[in-house]
Amino acid sequence: MTTRIPYAELEALLRAIFLRHGCSEPVADLLAQNMAGAERDGAHSHGVFRIKGNLGSLDSGWLDGKAVPVLEDVAPGMLRADGKNGFSLPVLAMAAEPLMDKARTNGIAVLSVRKAHHFSAVWPDIEPFARQGFLALATVNSMASVVPHGGHRKLYGTNPLGFAVPRAGRDPLVFDQASSAMANGDVQIARREGRQLPEGTGIDRDGNPTTDPNAVLEGGALLPFGGHKGSSIAMMMEIMGAALAGSDYSFEIDWSNHPGAATPHGGQTYILIDPNRGAVNSFADRIEVLIDAIHAAGQARLPADRRYANRRDSLANGIPLADDVLAEIRRLAGS
Ligand code: NDP
Ligand code: PYC
């Protein structure tokens, strides 16, 4: 059975949970908004499903839920942040305004983030920038769970890439995708629901192709999407996330002394571009020309269409949650 609950109620419950597990008020607020927003949009792999992993990291001392990031202005077009072993969300909250100021002044601005745990979807990071008129690109490196193309040992994270584009009078165009054939969270959900994975998703501990989520998660690995092409994108995310930002590569992250920890403290790089500085023609008009052409060519659904439809439905009718999940959330929140 499923119950629909208002967004504000879910956010308040999540906030209470994170406060009870050692987060400061601002961090609990940001986490709750992010997670409730993911559930509202039907982004289930990064919604309430992630409570357990976040609490595991907080409770085991792997992550500091009260960390206050440090932001440095290192160049006219570049900010650098140290997450101080906290979540990535407070870093972005602190850096968003100065980053947009730089992008307005210079046409482009870069934020590189180190030692910040990114355990959420990427679209909530970048959609707000597009709503403010910026093109936004985000790269994240996570924890090792993906073999490089042709390899036999996991090395890369599922390393998502997000891209958000402003549209005149419309919701932004956003895509946000793992560089693996499937996000790790979706493999875990498939295991929980007893579903097999599509062919080409992963390998078992002996390097053999498998559609069994258990085999992928217990000693096996995911494959990059699109063979060598996805593998190079995953490599780029390691470089942009870890090398550029000064964080750990996915394969360097070791939480073995922190039982229950699940959040990777890799690095993130965000790039904002003011499209009105780059484009000679009206950028907004040119985007509509492209989107019309995409539809005319036969692609009905754009990335983010599904989420926006879910968002409208959830805000009108409540966010659907399985009754056992909601009961567990209420228990964790102490209500
Ligand atoms: P999906 O493959 O589900 O979707 C990727 C993108 O493609 C989305 O923008 C989606 O839009 C769009 N899309 C999906 N189907 C279609 C279609 N038929 N036509 C057009 N567009 C489509 O995402 P992933 O499984 O790769 O990633 C899921 C989430 O996991 C992401 O939010 C990602 O940020 C997160 N993640 C986070 C990591 C981290 O380190 N923090 C690591 C890996 C993943 P829509 O959203 O509307 O469905
Ligand atoms: O779903 O692959 C994933 C993931 C990794 C880190 C956060 N989400």
Coordinates of C-alpha atoms and ligand atoms in Angstrom, one line a residue:
M1 CA 0.0 0.0 0.0
T2 CA 1.1 3.5 -0.7
T3 CA 0.3 6.8 1.1
R4 CA 0.7 10.2 -0.4
I5 CA 2.2 12.8 1.9
P6 CA 2.8 16.5 1.4
Y7 CA 6.2 17.6 0.4
A8 CA 6.6 19.8 3.5
E9 CA 5.7 16.9 5.8
L10 CA 8.3 14.6 4.2
E11 CA 10.9 17.4 4.4
A12 CA 10.2 18.0 8.1
L13 CA 10.5 14.2 8.9
L14 CA 13.8 14.0 7.1
R15 CA 15.1 17.1 8.8
A16 CA 14.2 15.6 12.2
I17 CA 16.1 12.4 11.2
F18 CA 19.3 14.2 10.2
L19 CA 19.2 16.4 13.3
R20 CA 18.9 13.2 15.5
H21 CA 22.0 11.8 13.8
G22 CA 24.3 14.7 14.4
C23 CA 23.7 17.2 11.6
S24 CA 23.7 20.9 12.2
E25 CA 20.4 22.7 11.5
P26 CA 21.6 24.2 8.1
V27 CA 22.9 20.8 7.0
A28 CA 19.8 18.9 8.1
D29 CA 17.7 21.5 6.1
L30 CA 19.7 21.1 2.9
L31 CA 19.7 17.3 3.1
A32 CA 16.0 17.1 3.8
Q33 CA 15.2 19.5 0.9
N34 CA 17.4 17.5 -1.4
M35 CA 16.1 14.1 -0.5
A36 CA 12.4 15.2 -0.3
G37 CA 12.9 16.9 -3.7
A38 CA 14.3 13.7 -5.2
E39 CA 11.4 11.7 -3.9
R40 CA 9.0 14.4 -5.2
D41 CA 10.5 14.1 -8.7
G42 CA 10.4 10.3 -8.7
A43 CA 14.2 10.2 -8.6
H44 CA 14.0 7.1 -6.3
S45 CA 17.6 6.0 -6.4
H46 CA 18.5 9.3 -4.6
G47 CA 15.4 9.9 -2.5
V48 CA 14.5 8.4 0.9
F49 CA 16.3 5.2 -0.2
R50 CA 19.5 7.1 0.7
I51 CA 18.6 7.7 4.4
K52 CA 20.3 4.5 5.5
G53 CA 23.6 5.3 3.7
N54 CA 23.7 8.8 5.0
L55 CA 23.0 7.7 8.6
G56 CA 25.7 5.0 8.2
S57 CA 28.2 7.6 7.3
L58 CA 27.1 10.0 10.1
D59 CA 26.9 7.3 12.8
S60 CA 30.2 5.7 12.0
G61 CA 32.1 9.0 12.1
W62 CA 33.0 8.8 8.4
L63 CA 31.3 12.1 7.7
D64 CA 30.9 15.3 9.8
G65 CA 27.3 16.4 9.7
K66 CA 28.3 19.8 11.3
A67 CA 31.1 20.6 8.9
V68 CA 31.4 24.2 7.8
P69 CA 33.0 24.5 4.3
V70 CA 35.7 26.9 3.4
L71 CA 35.5 28.8 0.2
E72 CA 38.5 30.4 -1.5
D73 CA 38.5 32.9 -4.3
V74 CA 41.5 31.7 -6.3
A75 CA 41.2 33.5 -9.7
P76 CA 38.8 35.9 -11.4
G77 CA 37.0 32.9 -12.9
M78 CA 37.5 30.3 -10.2
L79 CA 36.4 29.4 -6.7
R80 CA 37.8 26.5 -4.7
A81 CA 36.1 24.9 -1.8
D82 CA 37.0 22.4 1.0
G83 CA 34.0 20.6 2.2
K84 CA 35.8 19.7 5.5
N85 CA 34.5 16.2 5.3
G86 CA 30.9 17.2 5.3
F87 CA 28.2 16.9 2.7
S88 CA 28.6 18.6 -0.7
L89 CA 25.2 20.4 -0.3
P90 CA 26.5 23.1 2.1
V91 CA 29.4 23.8 -0.1
L92 CA 27.2 24.5 -3.0
A93 CA 24.8 26.6 -0.8
M94 CA 27.8 28.7 0.2
A95 CA 29.3 29.0 -3.2
A96 CA 26.2 29.5 -5.4
E97 CA 26.0 33.3 -5.2
P98 CA 29.7 34.1 -5.6
L99 CA 29.9 31.6 -8.4
M100 CA 27.0 33.3 -10.3
D101 CA 28.6 36.7 -9.6
K102 CA 31.8 35.5 -11.3
A103 CA 29.9 34.0 -14.2
R104 CA 28.1 37.3 -14.7
T105 CA 31.4 39.2 -14.6
N106 CA 33.6 36.9 -16.6
G107 CA 31.1 35.0 -18.8
I108 CA 32.3 31.8 -17.2
A109 CA 33.1 30.6 -13.7
V110 CA 34.4 27.3 -12.2
L111 CA 33.9 25.9 -8.7
S112 CA 36.1 23.0 -7.7
V113 CA 35.1 21.1 -4.5
R114 CA 37.2 18.7 -2.5
K115 CA 36.5 16.6 0.6
A116 CA 32.8 16.8 0.3
H117 CA 30.5 13.8 0.3
H118 CA 28.3 13.8 -2.7
F119 CA 25.6 11.1 -2.2
S120 CA 22.7 12.7 -4.0
A121 CA 21.5 13.3 -7.6
V122 CA 23.2 16.0 -9.6
W123 CA 20.2 17.7 -11.1
P124 CA 19.3 19.5 -7.8
D125 CA 22.7 21.1 -7.9
I126 CA 22.4 22.5 -11.4
E127 CA 18.7 23.1 -12.1
P128 CA 18.7 26.2 -9.9
F129 CA 21.6 27.8 -11.9
A130 CA 19.7 27.3 -15.1
R131 CA 16.7 28.9 -13.5
Q132 CA 18.9 31.9 -12.9
G133 CA 19.9 31.9 -16.7
F134 CA 23.2 30.0 -16.6
L135 CA 24.3 27.0 -18.5
A136 CA 25.6 24.7 -15.8
L137 CA 27.8 21.6 -16.0
A138 CA 28.6 19.4 -13.0
T139 CA 31.0 16.5 -12.7
V140 CA 31.3 14.2 -9.6
N141 CA 33.5 11.3 -8.8
S142 CA 32.2 8.8 -6.3
M143 CA 33.4 5.4 -5.0
A144 CA 34.9 2.6 -7.0
S145 CA 32.2 0.3 -8.5
V146 CA 32.9 0.4 -12.3
V147 CA 35.5 -1.4 -14.4
P148 CA 37.3 0.6 -17.0
H149 CA 36.5 -0.6 -20.6
G150 CA 38.0 -4.1 -21.1
G151 CA 39.2 -4.2 -17.5
H152 CA 38.6 -6.7 -14.8
R153 CA 38.8 -4.7 -11.6
K154 CA 36.6 -1.8 -10.4
L155 CA 38.3 1.5 -10.6
Y156 CA 35.9 4.3 -11.4
G157 CA 32.9 5.6 -9.6
T158 CA 29.5 5.7 -11.2
N159 CA 30.6 9.3 -11.7
P160 CA 27.6 11.3 -12.8
L161 CA 27.6 14.2 -15.3
G162 CA 24.9 16.8 -15.2
F163 CA 24.1 19.6 -17.7
A164 CA 21.4 22.2 -17.3
V165 CA 20.2 24.7 -19.9
P166 CA 17.9 27.7 -19.3
R167 CA 14.8 28.0 -21.4
A168 CA 12.7 31.1 -21.8
G169 CA 9.5 30.7 -19.8
R170 CA 9.9 27.0 -19.4
D171 CA 11.5 24.6 -17.0
P172 CA 15.2 24.2 -17.8
L173 CA 16.4 21.4 -20.0
V174 CA 18.5 19.1 -17.7
F175 CA 20.2 15.8 -18.1
D176 CA 21.9 14.0 -15.3
Q177 CA 23.4 10.6 -15.9
A178 CA 25.8 8.1 -14.3
S179 CA 28.7 7.1 -16.5
S180 CA 28.0 3.5 -15.6
A181 CA 25.4 1.4 -17.4
M182 CA 23.2 1.8 -14.3
A183 CA 23.5 3.9 -11.1
N184 CA 24.6 1.9 -8.1
G185 CA 21.4 3.0 -6.3
D186 CA 19.3 1.4 -9.1
V187 CA 21.2 -1.9 -8.8
Q188 CA 20.5 -1.9 -5.1
I189 CA 16.8 -1.2 -5.7
A190 CA 16.7 -4.0 -8.3
R191 CA 18.2 -6.4 -5.7
R192 CA 15.6 -5.3 -3.1
E193 CA 12.8 -5.9 -5.5
G194 CA 14.2 -9.2 -6.8
R195 CA 14.6 -7.9 -10.4
Q196 CA 17.4 -9.0 -12.8
L197 CA 19.4 -6.3 -14.5
P198 CA 19.5 -5.7 -18.2
E199 CA 22.2 -7.4 -20.2
G200 CA 25.4 -5.4 -20.3
T201 CA 25.0 -3.8 -16.9
G202 CA 27.7 -5.6 -14.9
I203 CA 30.1 -8.4 -14.2
D204 CA 30.5 -10.9 -11.4
R205 CA 33.6 -11.3 -9.1
D206 CA 35.2 -13.5 -11.8
G207 CA 34.7 -10.9 -14.6
N208 CA 31.8 -12.8 -16.2
P209 CA 28.8 -10.9 -17.5
T210 CA 25.9 -11.1 -15.2
T211 CA 22.3 -9.8 -14.8
D212 CA 22.2 -10.7 -11.1
P213 CA 22.3 -7.6 -8.9
N214 CA 23.8 -9.6 -6.0
A215 CA 26.7 -10.7 -8.2
V216 CA 27.4 -7.1 -9.2
L217 CA 27.2 -5.8 -5.7
E218 CA 29.0 -8.6 -3.9
G219 CA 32.5 -8.5 -5.4
G220 CA 31.4 -7.8 -9.0
A221 CA 31.3 -4.4 -10.8
L222 CA 29.3 -2.3 -13.1
L223 CA 30.2 -1.6 -16.7
P224 CA 30.6 1.9 -18.1
F225 CA 27.7 2.9 -20.4
G226 CA 28.5 2.7 -24.1
G227 CA 31.7 0.7 -23.8
H228 CA 35.0 2.7 -24.3
K229 CA 33.0 6.0 -24.7
G230 CA 31.4 5.8 -21.3
S231 CA 34.7 4.6 -19.9
S232 CA 36.4 7.8 -21.1
I233 CA 33.6 9.9 -19.6
A234 CA 34.1 8.1 -16.3
M235 CA 37.8 8.9 -16.5
M236 CA 37.1 12.5 -17.2
M237 CA 34.9 12.7 -14.1
E238 CA 37.8 11.3 -12.0
I239 CA 40.1 14.0 -13.4
M240 CA 37.6 16.8 -13.0
G241 CA 36.4 15.6 -9.6
A242 CA 39.5 14.2 -7.9
A243 CA 42.6 15.5 -9.7
L244 CA 41.4 19.0 -10.5
A245 CA 39.5 19.6 -7.2
G246 CA 42.2 17.9 -5.1
S247 CA 40.1 15.1 -3.7
D248 CA 40.4 11.3 -3.7
Y249 CA 40.0 9.2 -6.8
S250 CA 37.1 6.8 -6.4
F251 CA 39.5 3.9 -6.0
E252 CA 41.3 5.7 -3.2
I253 CA 38.2 6.0 -1.0
D254 CA 38.5 3.6 1.9
W255 CA 35.8 3.5 4.5
S256 CA 36.6 0.0 5.8
N257 CA 37.2 1.3 9.3
H258 CA 33.8 2.9 9.3
P259 CA 31.1 0.2 9.3
G260 CA 28.0 1.4 7.6
A261 CA 29.6 4.3 5.8
A262 CA 28.4 4.7 2.3
T263 CA 29.0 8.3 1.1
P264 CA 32.0 9.0 -1.1
H265 CA 34.1 12.1 -0.3
G266 CA 35.3 12.6 -3.9
G267 CA 35.4 15.8 -5.7
Q268 CA 33.1 17.9 -7.8
T269 CA 33.6 20.5 -10.4
Y270 CA 30.9 22.9 -11.5
I271 CA 31.1 25.2 -14.5
L272 CA 28.7 28.0 -15.1
I273 CA 28.5 29.9 -18.4
D274 CA 26.5 33.0 -19.1
P275 CA 25.0 32.1 -22.5
N276 CA 24.2 35.6 -23.4
R277 CA 28.0 36.4 -23.4
G278 CA 28.8 33.4 -25.6
A279 CA 26.1 33.4 -28.2
V280 CA 25.8 35.8 -31.1
N281 CA 22.2 34.9 -31.8
S282 CA 19.5 34.8 -29.1
F283 CA 20.5 31.7 -27.1
A284 CA 17.0 31.2 -25.9
D285 CA 15.6 31.2 -29.4
R286 CA 18.3 28.8 -30.6
I287 CA 17.5 26.3 -27.8
E288 CA 13.9 26.3 -28.9
V289 CA 14.9 25.7 -32.5
L290 CA 16.9 22.7 -31.4
I291 CA 14.2 21.3 -29.1
D292 CA 11.6 21.7 -31.9
A293 CA 13.9 19.8 -34.2
I294 CA 14.4 17.0 -31.7
H295 CA 10.6 16.6 -31.3
A296 CA 10.1 16.8 -35.1
A297 CA 12.8 14.1 -35.5
G298 CA 10.7 11.8 -33.3
Q299 CA 12.0 12.1 -29.8
A300 CA 8.9 13.0 -27.7
R301 CA 10.5 12.9 -24.3
L302 CA 13.3 15.2 -23.3
P303 CA 15.5 14.5 -20.3
A304 CA 13.9 15.9 -17.1
D305 CA 10.4 15.7 -18.6
R306 CA 9.6 12.7 -16.4
R307 CA 10.8 14.4 -13.3
Y308 CA 8.9 17.6 -14.0
A309 CA 5.7 15.6 -14.5
N310 CA 6.3 13.7 -11.3
R311 CA 7.0 17.0 -9.5
R312 CA 3.7 18.5 -10.7
D313 CA 1.8 15.4 -9.6
S314 CA 3.5 15.2 -6.2
L315 CA 3.0 18.8 -5.4
A316 CA -0.7 18.6 -6.3
N317 CA -1.5 15.2 -4.8
G318 CA 1.3 14.4 -2.3
I319 CA 4.5 12.3 -2.7
P320 CA 3.7 8.6 -2.9
L321 CA 5.5 6.5 -0.4
A322 CA 5.1 2.8 0.4
D323 CA 3.5 2.4 3.8
D324 CA 6.4 0.4 5.3
V325 CA 8.9 3.0 4.1
L326 CA 6.8 5.9 5.6
A327 CA 6.5 4.0 8.9
E328 CA 10.2 3.6 9.1
I329 CA 10.8 7.3 8.3
R330 CA 8.4 8.3 11.1
R331 CA 10.2 5.9 13.5
L332 CA 13.6 7.3 12.6
A333 CA 12.2 10.8 13.0
G334 CA 10.9 9.9 16.5
S335 CA 7.4 10.9 15.6
Ligands
NDP1 P1 18.9 7.6 -15.9 O1 19.5 6.7 -16.9 O2 17.6 7.2 -15.3 O3 18.6 9.0 -16.6 C1 19.6 9.8 -17.1 C2 19.1 11.0 -17.8 O4 18.4 10.6 -19.0 C3 18.1 11.8 -17.0 O5 18.3 13.1 -17.2 C4 16.7 11.3 -17.5 O6 15.7 12.2 -17.4 C5 17.1 11.1 -19.0 N1 16.3 10.0 -19.6 C6 16.0 8.8 -19.1 N2 15.2 8.1 -20.0 C7 15.0 9.0 -21.1 C8 14.3 8.8 -22.3 N3 13.7 7.7 -22.6 N4 14.4 9.9 -23.1 C9 15.0 11.0 -22.8 N5 15.7 11.2 -21.7 C10 15.7 10.2 -20.8 O7 19.9 8.1 -14.8 P2 21.1 7.3 -14.1 O8 20.6 6.0 -13.7 O9 22.3 7.4 -15.0 O10 21.4 8.2 -12.8 C11 20.4 8.3 -11.9 C12 20.8 9.3 -10.8 O11 21.9 8.8 -10.1 C13 21.2 10.7 -11.4 O12 20.4 11.7 -10.8 C14 22.7 10.8 -10.9 O13 23.1 12.1 -10.5 C15 22.7 9.9 -9.7 N6 24.0 9.4 -9.4 C16 24.7 10.1 -8.4 C17 26.0 9.7 -8.2 C18 26.8 10.4 -7.2 O14 28.0 10.2 -7.0 N7 26.3 11.3 -6.4 C19 26.6 8.6 -8.9 C20 25.8 8.0 -9.9 C21 24.5 8.4 -10.2 P3 14.6 12.0 -16.1 O15 15.4 12.5 -14.9 O16 13.5 12.9 -16.5 O17 14.2 10.6 -16.1
PYC2 O1 23.8 5.6 -7.4 O2 25.8 5.1 -8.3 C1 25.0 5.7 -7.4 C2 25.7 6.6 -6.5 C3 26.9 6.7 -6.1 C4 27.1 7.7 -5.1 C5 25.8 8.2 -5.0 N1 25.0 7.6 -5.8

